[in-house]
Short mmCIF file of C-alpha atoms and ligand atoms in Angstrom, two decimals:
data_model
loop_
_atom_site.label_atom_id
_atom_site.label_comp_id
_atom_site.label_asym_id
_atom_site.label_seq_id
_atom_site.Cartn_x
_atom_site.Cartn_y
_atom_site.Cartn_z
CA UNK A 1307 5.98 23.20 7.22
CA UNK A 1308 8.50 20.84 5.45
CA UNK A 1309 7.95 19.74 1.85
CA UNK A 1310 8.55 16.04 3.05
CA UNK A 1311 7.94 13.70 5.30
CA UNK A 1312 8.73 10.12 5.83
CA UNK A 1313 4.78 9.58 7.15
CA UNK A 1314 2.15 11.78 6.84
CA UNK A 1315 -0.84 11.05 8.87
CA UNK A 1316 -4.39 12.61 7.25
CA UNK A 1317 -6.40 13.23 10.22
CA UNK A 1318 -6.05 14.00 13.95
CA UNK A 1319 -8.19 12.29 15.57
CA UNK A 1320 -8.17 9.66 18.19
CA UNK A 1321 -6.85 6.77 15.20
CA UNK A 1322 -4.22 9.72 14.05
CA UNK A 1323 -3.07 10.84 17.09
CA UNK A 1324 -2.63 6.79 19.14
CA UNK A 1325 -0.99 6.51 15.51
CA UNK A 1326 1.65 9.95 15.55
CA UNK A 1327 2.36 8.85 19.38
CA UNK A 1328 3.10 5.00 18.36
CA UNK A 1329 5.34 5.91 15.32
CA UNK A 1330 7.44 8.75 17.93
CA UNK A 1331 7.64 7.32 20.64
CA UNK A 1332 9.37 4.33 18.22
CA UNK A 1333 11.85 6.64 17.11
CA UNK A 1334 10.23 7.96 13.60
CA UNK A 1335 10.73 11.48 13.65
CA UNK A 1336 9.99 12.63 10.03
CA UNK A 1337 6.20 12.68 10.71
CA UNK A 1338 3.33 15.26 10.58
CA UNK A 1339 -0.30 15.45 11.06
CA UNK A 1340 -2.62 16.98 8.75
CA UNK A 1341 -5.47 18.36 10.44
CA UNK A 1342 -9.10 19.97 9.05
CA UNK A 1343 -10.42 21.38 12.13
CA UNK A 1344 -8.64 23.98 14.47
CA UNK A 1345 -7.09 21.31 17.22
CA UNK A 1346 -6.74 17.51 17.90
CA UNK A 1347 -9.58 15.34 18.55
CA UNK A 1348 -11.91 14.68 16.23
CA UNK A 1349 -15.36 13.35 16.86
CA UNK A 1350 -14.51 13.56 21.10
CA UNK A 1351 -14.12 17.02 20.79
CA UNK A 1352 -17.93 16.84 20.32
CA UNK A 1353 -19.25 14.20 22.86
CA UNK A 1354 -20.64 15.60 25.72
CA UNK A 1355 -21.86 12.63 27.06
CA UNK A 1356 -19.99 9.84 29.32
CA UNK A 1357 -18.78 6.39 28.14
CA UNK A 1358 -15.19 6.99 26.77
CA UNK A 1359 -12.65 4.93 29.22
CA UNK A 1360 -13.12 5.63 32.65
CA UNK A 1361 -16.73 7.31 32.96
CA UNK A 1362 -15.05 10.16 30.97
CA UNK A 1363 -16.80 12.01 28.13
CA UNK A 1364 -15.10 12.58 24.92
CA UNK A 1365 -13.66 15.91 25.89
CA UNK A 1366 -11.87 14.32 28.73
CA UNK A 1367 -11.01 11.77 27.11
CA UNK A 1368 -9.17 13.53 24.15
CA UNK A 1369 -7.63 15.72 27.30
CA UNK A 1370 -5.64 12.82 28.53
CA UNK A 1371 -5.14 11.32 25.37
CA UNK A 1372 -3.16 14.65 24.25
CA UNK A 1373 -1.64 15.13 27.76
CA UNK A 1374 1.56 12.44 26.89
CA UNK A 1375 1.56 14.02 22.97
CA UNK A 1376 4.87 14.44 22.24
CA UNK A 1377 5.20 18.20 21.56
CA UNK A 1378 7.56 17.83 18.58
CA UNK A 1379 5.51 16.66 16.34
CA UNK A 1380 4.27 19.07 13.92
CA UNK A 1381 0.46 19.11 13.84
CA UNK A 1382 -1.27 21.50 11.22
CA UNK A 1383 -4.81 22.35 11.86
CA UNK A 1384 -6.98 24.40 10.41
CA UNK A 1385 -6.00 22.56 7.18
CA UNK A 1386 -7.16 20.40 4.52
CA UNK A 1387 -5.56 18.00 2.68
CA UNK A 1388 -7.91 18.21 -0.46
CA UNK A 1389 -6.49 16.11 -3.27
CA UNK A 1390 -4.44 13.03 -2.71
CA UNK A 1391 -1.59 12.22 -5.96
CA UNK A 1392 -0.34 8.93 -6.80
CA UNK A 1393 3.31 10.21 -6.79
CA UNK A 1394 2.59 9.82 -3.17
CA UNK A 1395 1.99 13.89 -2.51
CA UNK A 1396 -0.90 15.90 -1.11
CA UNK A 1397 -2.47 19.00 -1.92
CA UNK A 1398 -3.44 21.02 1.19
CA UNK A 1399 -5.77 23.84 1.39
CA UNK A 1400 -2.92 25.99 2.11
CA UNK A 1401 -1.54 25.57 -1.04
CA UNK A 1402 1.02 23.36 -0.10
CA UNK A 1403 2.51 20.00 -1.50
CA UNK A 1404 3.35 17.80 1.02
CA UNK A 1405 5.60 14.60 -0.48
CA UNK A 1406 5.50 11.46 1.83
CA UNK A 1407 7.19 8.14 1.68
CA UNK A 1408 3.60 6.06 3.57
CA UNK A 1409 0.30 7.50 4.68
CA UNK A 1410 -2.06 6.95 7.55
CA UNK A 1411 -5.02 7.72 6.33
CA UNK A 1412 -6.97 8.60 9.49
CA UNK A 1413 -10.10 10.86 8.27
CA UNK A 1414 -12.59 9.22 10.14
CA UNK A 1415 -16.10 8.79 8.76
CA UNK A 1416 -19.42 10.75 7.59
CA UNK A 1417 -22.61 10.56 8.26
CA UNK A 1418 -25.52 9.50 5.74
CA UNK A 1419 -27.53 12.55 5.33
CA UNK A 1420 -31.50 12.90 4.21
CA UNK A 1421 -30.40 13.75 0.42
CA UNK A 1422 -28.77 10.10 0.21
CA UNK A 1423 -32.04 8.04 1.86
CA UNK A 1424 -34.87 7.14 0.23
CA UNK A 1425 -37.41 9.57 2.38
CA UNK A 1426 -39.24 12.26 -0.80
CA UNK A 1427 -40.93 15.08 -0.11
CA UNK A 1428 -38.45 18.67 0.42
CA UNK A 1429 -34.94 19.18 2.53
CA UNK A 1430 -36.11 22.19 4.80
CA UNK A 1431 -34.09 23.78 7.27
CA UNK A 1432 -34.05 22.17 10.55
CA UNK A 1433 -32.99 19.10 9.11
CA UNK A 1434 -29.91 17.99 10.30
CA UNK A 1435 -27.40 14.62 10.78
CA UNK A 1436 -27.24 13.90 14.24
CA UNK A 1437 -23.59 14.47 14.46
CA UNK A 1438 -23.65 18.09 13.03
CA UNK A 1439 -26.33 18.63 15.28
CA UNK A 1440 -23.97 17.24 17.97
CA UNK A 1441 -21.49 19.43 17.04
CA UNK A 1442 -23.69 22.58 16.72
CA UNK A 1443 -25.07 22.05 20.15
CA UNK A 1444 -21.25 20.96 22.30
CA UNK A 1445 -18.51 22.88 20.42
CA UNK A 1446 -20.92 25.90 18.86
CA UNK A 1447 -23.44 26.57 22.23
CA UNK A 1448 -26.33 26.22 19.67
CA UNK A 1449 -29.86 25.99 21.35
CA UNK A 1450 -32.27 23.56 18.65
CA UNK A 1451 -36.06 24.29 19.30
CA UNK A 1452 -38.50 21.18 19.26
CA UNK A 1453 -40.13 19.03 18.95
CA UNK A 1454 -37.55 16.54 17.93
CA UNK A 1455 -37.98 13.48 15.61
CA UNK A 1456 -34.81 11.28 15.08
CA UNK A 1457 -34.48 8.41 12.59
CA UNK A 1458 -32.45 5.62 13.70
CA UNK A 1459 -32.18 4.39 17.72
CA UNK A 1460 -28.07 3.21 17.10
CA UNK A 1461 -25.46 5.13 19.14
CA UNK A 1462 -25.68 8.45 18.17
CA UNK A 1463 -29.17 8.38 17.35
CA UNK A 1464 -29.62 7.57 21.15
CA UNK A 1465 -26.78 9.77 22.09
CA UNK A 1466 -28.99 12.59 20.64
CA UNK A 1467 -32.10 11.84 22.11
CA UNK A 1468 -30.48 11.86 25.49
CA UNK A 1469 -29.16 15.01 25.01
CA UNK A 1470 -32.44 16.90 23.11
CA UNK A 1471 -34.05 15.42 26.05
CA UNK A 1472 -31.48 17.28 28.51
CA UNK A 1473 -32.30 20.53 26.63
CA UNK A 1474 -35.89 20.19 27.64
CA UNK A 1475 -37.15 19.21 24.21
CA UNK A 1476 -39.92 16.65 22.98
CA UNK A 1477 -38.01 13.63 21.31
CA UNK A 1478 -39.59 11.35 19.17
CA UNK A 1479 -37.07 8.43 17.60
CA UNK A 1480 -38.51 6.73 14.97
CA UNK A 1481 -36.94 2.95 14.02
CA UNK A 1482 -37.24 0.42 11.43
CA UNK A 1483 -36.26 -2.75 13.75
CA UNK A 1484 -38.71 -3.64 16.38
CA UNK A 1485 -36.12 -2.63 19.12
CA UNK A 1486 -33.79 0.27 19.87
CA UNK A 1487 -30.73 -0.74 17.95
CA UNK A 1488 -27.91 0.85 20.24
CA UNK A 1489 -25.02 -0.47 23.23
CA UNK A 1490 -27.12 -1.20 25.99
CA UNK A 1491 -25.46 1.96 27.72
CA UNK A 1492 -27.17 4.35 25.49
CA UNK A 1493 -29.70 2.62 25.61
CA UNK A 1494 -29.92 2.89 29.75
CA UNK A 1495 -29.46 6.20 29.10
CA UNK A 1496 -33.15 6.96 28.18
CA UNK A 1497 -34.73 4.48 30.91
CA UNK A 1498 -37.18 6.18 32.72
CA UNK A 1499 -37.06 9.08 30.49
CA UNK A 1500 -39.91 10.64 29.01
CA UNK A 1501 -39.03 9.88 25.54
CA UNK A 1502 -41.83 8.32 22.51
CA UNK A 1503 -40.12 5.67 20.57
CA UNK A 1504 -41.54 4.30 17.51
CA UNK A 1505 -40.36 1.12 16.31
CA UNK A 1506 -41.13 -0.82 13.06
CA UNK A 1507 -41.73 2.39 11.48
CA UNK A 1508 -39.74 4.70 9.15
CA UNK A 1509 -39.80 8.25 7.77
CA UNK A 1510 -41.62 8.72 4.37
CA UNK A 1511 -42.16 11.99 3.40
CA UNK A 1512 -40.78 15.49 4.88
CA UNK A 1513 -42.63 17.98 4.56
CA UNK A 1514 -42.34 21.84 4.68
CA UNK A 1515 -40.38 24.61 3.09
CA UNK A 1516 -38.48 26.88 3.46
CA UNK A 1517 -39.03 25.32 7.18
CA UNK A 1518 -39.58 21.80 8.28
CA UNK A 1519 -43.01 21.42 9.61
CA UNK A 1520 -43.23 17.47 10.29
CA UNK A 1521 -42.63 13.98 9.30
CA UNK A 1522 -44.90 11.08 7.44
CA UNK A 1523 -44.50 7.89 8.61
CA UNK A 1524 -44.87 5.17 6.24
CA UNK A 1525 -47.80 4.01 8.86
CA UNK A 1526 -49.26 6.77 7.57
CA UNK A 1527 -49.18 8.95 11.24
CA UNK A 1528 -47.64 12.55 10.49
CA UNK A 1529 -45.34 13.80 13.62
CA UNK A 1530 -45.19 17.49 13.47
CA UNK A 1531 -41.32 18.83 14.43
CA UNK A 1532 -39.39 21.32 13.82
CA UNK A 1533 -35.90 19.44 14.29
CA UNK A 1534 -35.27 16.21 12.20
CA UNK A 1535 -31.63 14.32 12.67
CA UNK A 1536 -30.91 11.20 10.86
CA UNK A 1537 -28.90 9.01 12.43
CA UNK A 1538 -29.11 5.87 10.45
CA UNK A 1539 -25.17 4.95 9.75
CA UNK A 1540 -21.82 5.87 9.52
CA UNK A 1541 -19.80 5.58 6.32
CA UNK A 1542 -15.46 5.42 6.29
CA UNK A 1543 -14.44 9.00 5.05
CA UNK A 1544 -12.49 8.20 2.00
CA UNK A 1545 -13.23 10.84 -0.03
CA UNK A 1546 -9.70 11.40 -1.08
CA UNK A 1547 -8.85 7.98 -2.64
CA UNK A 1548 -11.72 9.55 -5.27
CA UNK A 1549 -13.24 6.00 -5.30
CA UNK A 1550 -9.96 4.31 -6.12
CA UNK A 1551 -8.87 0.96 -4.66
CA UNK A 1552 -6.50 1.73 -1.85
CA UNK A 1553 -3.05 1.50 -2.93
CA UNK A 1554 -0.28 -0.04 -0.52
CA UNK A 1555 1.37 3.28 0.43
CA UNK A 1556 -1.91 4.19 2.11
CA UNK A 1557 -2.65 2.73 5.39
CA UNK A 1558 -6.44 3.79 6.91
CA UNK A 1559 -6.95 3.91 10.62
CA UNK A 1560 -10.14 4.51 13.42
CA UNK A 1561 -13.04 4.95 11.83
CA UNK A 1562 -11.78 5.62 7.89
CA UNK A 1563 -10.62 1.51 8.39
CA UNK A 1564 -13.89 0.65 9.25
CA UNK A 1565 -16.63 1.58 11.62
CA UNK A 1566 -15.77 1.45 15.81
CA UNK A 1567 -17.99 1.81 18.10
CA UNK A 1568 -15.79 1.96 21.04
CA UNK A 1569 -12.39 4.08 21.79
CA UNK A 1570 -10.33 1.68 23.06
CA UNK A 1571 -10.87 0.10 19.65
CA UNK A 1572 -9.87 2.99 17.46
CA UNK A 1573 -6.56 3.69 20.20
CA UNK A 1574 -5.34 -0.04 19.05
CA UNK A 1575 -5.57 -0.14 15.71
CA UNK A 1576 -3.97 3.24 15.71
CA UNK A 1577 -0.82 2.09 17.13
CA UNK A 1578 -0.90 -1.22 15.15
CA UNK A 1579 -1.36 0.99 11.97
CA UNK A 1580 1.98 3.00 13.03
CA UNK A 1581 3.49 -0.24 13.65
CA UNK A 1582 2.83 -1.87 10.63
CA UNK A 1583 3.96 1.57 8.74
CA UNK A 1584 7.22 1.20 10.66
CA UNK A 1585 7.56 -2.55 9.21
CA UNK A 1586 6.99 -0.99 5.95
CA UNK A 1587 9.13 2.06 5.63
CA UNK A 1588 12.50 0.53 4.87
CA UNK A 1589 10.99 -0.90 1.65
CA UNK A 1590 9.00 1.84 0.71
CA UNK A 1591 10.89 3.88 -1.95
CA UNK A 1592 12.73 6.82 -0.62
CA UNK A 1593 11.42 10.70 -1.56
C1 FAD B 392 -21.05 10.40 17.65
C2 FAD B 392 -20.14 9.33 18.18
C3 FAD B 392 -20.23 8.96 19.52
C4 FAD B 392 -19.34 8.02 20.04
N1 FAD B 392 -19.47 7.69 21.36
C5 FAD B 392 -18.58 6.80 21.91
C6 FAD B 392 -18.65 6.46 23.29
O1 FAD B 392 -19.53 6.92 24.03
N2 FAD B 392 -17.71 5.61 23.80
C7 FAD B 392 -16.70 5.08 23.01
O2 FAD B 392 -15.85 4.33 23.51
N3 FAD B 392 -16.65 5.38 21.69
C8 FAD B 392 -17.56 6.20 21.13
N4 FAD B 392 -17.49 6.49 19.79
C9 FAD B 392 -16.47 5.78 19.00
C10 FAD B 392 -15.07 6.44 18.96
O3 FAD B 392 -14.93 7.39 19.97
C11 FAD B 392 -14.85 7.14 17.65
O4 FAD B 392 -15.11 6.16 16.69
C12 FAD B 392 -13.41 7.67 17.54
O5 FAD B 392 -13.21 8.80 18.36
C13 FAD B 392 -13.12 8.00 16.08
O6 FAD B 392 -11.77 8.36 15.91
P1 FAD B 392 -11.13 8.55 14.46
O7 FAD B 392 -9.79 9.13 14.69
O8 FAD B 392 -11.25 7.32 13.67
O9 FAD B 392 -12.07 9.61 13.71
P2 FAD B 392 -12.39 11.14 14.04
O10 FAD B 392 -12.41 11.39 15.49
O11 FAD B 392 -13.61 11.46 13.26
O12 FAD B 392 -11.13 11.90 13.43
C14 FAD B 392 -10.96 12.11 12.06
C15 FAD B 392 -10.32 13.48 11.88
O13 FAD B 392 -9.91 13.61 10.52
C16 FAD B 392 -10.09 14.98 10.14
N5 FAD B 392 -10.16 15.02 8.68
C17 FAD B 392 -11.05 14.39 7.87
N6 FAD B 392 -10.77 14.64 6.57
C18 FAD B 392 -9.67 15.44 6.55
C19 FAD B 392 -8.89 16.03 5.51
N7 FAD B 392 -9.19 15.83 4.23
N8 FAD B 392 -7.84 16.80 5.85
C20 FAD B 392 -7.51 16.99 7.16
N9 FAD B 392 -8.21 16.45 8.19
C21 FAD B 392 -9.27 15.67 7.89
C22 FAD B 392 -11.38 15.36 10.84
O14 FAD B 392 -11.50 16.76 11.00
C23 FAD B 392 -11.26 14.63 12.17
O15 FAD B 392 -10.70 15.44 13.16
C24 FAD B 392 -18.36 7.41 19.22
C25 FAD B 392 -18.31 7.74 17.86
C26 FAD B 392 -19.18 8.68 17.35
C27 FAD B 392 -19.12 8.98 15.84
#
């Protein structure tokens, strides 16, 4: 690992990877990838289901994404970046300083969990964000035991009913719009399916402890379950601006930019990030 780099790019995940690729394959070679989990993907690595290009799912899809990757550039993973400075440095969870002349900031986004909704009653186990349940079940072989109750019918609340559903579990979704708020192909996902939606409803009160015995509605109906997933928003992951205003040197990509909800989407403004870095980098000030 080098102690500088002309970009650094926080995150490898479809925004940081379209972005590494763009910024290469224009000739930039003093580049590097940060990356917190043990390979490249991000979020595909844990979508099992279809709808990424060309009927692929997201596994495939990152497959053929990283299949051109140009080999030379140095990717890190299994590390953190964990404290951004405004000398334009990083601390990494290695221990490292990393000094940079422009950053792609490429960390993707989070999920809203119970703790941060207005729902009282106690935080038992078996409650869950749909995406870490995603991720327990595709890239972890976890086996969740129902019934199911999901708040929130957008993508990945949908995404996660189909698949509970798959597993052989009792799903209800439970939604404050009068209509299932996902893409219409999530949505055709569940037709036919033996699925109870709820709509104009949302989730109280959970109750149980230490384990989650069921949900009140604020109709007043209690749904007993023993897994609960909210799914009710996704957030930009900028954490490590520490709530500052983002300064020029940083440049945020995919899903830390703001919120996609389709591939090709996040692919583009990867590549336009890396080539608006490239218009930048003979101004900004040398290491
Ligand atoms: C659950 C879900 C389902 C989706 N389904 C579809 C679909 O069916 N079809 C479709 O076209 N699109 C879909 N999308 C949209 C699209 O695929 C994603 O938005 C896209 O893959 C996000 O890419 P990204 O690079 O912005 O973020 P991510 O893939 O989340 O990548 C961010 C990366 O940054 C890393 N990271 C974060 N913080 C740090 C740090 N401090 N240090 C080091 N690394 C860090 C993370 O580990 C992660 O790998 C879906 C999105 C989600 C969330």
């Amino acid at each position: 690992m080098k102690e500088q780099y002309d970009v650094l790019i926080i995150g490898g995940g479809a925004a940081g990877i379209s972005a590494a690729k763009t910024l290469w394959l224009s000739g930039c070679r003093s580049i590097a990838i940060i990356e917190h989990k043990p390979s490249l993907g991000g979020i595909l690595l844990q979508c099992a289901h279809t709808g990424f290009g060309a009927g692929l799912d997201g596994r495939d899809y990152a497959e053929t994404l990283l299949m051109d990757f140009p080999k030379d550039i140095p990717c890190f993973c299994s590390t953190t970046v964990i404290r951004l400075f405004p000398d334009r440095s990083a601390l990494l969870s290695n221990g490292h300083i990393i000094r940079f002349r422009l950053l792609i900031l490429a960390t993707g986004c989070r999920e809203i969990p119970f703790g941060s909704l207005p729902v009282t009653g106690t935080r038992p186990s078996g409650a869950f964000t749909a995406g870490q349940m995603q991720e327990m079940i595709n890239c972890h072989h976890y086996l969740p035991e129902g019934p199911a109750v999901i708040l929130g019918s957008g993508d990945i609340g949908l995404i996660m009913a189909w698949q509970l559903l798959e597993l052989g579990l009792k799903v209800t979704v439970v939604e404050k719009e009068s209509h299932m708020t996902g893409l219409p192909v999530n949505r055709a996902r569940l037709t036919g399916r033996d699925i109870c939606f709820l709509p104009g409803t949302t989730i109280l009160e959970i109750k149980g402890m230490p384990s989650l015995s069921g949900v009140t509605l604020s109709d007043g109906r209690f749904i007993p379950c023993r897994l609960l997933l909210s799914a009710v928003g996704l957030l930009p992951q900028r954490e490590l601006l520490e709530g500052r205003k983002i300064p020029d040197w940083i440049l945020p990509a995919g899903n830390c930019s703001h919120i996609h909800s389709r591939i090709e989407s996040v692919i583009k403004e990867g590549a336009s990030t890396a080539v608006k870095v490239l218009s930048l980098l003979d101004r900004a000030p040398s290491i």
